[in-house]
One Martini backbone bead per residue (centre of mass of N, CA, C, O) as a GRO file, in nm:
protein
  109
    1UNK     BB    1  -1.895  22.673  17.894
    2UNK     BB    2  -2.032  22.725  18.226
    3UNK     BB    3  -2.248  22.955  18.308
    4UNK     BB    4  -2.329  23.131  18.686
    5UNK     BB    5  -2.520  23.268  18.842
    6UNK     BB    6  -2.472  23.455  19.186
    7UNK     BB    7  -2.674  23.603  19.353
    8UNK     BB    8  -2.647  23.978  19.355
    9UNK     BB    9  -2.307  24.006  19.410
   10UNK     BB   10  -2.222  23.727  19.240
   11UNK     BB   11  -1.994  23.559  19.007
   12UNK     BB   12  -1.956  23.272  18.815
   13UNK     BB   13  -1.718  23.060  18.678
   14UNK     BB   14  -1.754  22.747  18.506
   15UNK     BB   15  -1.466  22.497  18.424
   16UNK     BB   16  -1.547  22.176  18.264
   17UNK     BB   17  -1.357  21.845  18.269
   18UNK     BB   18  -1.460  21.580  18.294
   19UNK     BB   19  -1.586  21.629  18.598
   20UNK     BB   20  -1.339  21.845  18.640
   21UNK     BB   21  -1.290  22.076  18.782
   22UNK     BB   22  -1.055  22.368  18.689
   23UNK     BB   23  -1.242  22.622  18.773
   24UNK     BB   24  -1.333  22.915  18.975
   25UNK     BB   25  -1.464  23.249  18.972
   26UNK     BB   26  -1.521  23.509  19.098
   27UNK     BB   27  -1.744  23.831  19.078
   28UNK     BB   28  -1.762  24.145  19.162
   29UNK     BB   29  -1.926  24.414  19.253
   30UNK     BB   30  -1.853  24.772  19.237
   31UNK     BB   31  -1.774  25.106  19.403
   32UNK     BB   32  -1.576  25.412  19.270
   33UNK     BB   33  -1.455  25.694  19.338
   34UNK     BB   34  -1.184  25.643  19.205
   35UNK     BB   35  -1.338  25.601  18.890
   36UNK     BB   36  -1.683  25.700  18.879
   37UNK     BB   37  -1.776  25.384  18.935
   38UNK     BB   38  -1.848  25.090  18.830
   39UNK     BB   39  -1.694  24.756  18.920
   40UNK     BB   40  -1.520  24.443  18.811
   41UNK     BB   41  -1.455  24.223  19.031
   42UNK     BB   42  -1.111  24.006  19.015
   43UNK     BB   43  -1.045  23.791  19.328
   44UNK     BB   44  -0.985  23.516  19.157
   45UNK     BB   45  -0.731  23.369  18.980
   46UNK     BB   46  -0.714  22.983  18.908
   47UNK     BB   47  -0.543  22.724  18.731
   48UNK     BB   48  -0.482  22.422  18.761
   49UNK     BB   49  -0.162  22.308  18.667
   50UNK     BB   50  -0.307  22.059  18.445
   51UNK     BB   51  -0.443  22.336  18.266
   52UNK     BB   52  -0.206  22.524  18.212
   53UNK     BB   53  -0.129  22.654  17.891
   54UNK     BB   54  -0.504  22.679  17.791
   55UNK     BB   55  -0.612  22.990  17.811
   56UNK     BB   56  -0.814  22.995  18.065
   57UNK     BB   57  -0.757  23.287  18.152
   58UNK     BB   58  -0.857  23.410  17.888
   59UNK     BB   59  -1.175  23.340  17.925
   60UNK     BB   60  -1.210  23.505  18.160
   61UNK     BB   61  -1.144  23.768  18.132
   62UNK     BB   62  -1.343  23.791  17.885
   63UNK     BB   63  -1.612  23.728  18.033
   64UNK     BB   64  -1.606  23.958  18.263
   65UNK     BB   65  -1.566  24.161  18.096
   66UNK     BB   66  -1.796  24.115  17.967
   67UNK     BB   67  -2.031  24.139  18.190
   68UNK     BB   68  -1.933  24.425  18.271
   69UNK     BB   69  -2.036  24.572  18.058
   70UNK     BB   70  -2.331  24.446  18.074
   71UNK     BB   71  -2.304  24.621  18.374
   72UNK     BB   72  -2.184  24.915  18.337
   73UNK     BB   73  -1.864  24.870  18.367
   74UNK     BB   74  -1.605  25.021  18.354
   75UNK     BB   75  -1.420  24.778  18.447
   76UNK     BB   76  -1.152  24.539  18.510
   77UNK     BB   77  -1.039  24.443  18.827
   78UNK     BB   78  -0.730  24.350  19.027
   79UNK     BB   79  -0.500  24.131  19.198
   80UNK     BB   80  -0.130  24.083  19.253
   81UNK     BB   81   0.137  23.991  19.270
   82UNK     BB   82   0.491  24.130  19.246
   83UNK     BB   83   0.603  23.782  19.187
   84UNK     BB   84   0.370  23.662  18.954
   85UNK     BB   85   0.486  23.690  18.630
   86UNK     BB   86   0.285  23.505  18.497
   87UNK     BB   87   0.048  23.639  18.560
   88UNK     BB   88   0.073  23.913  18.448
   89UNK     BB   89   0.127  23.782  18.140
   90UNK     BB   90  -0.156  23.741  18.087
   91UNK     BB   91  -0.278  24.078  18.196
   92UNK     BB   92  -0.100  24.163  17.961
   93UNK     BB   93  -0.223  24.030  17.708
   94UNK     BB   94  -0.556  24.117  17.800
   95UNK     BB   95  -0.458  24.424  17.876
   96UNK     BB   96  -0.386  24.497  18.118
   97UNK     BB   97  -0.297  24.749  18.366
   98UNK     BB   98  -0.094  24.940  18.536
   99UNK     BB   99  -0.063  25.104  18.812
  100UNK     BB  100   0.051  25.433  18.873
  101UNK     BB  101  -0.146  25.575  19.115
  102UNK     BB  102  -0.165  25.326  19.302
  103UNK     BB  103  -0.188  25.204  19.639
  104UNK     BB  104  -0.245  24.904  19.860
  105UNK     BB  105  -0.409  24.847  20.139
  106UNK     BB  106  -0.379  24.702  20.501
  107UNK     BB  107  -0.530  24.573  20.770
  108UNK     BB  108  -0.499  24.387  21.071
  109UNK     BB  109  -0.675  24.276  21.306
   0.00000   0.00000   0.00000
């Protein structure tokens, strides 16, 4: 895995096999008031058809788990379809909790 940093706000990892993209993933620092500290926040895990079912999305939680931790984030949140059952089961497999708490709002332009 060859991981680097970017930005000063964003961190990526880069997952490449033969030349070939398999995954980016971006990760945001971000601070909360609801949870009374830093967040390490996870806008996008995607990873591309030809590679799922090779545990490639449980290295990247890991990783970032490690960053976040690294730089003092209470923990690693992110956000997901209520209707990606896939995807959940990956996260929890990882450990994610779903938030029995919270429910997210967004307003359109």
């Amino acid at each position: 895995m060859d991981a680097t940093l970017e930005a000063n706000s964003r961190w990526t990892i880069d997952i490449v096999n033969e030349n070939d993209l398999v995954d980016l993933l971006p990760l945001l620092r971000a601070w909360s008031t609801l949870h009374g500290g830093r967040l390490a926040v996870m806008n996008d895990l995607y990873v591309d058809e030809n590679y799922r079912g090779q545990d490639i999305a449980d290295l990247f939680i890991a990783e970032y788990a490690r960053r976040g931790r690294e730089h003092s984030a209470l923990c690693l949140t992110w956000h997901t379809s209520v209707d990606n059952k896939r995807a959940q089961a990956v996260y929890e497999r990882n450990g994610g909790v779903k938030s029995t708490r919270w429910l997210d709002y967004s307003k359109p332009r």
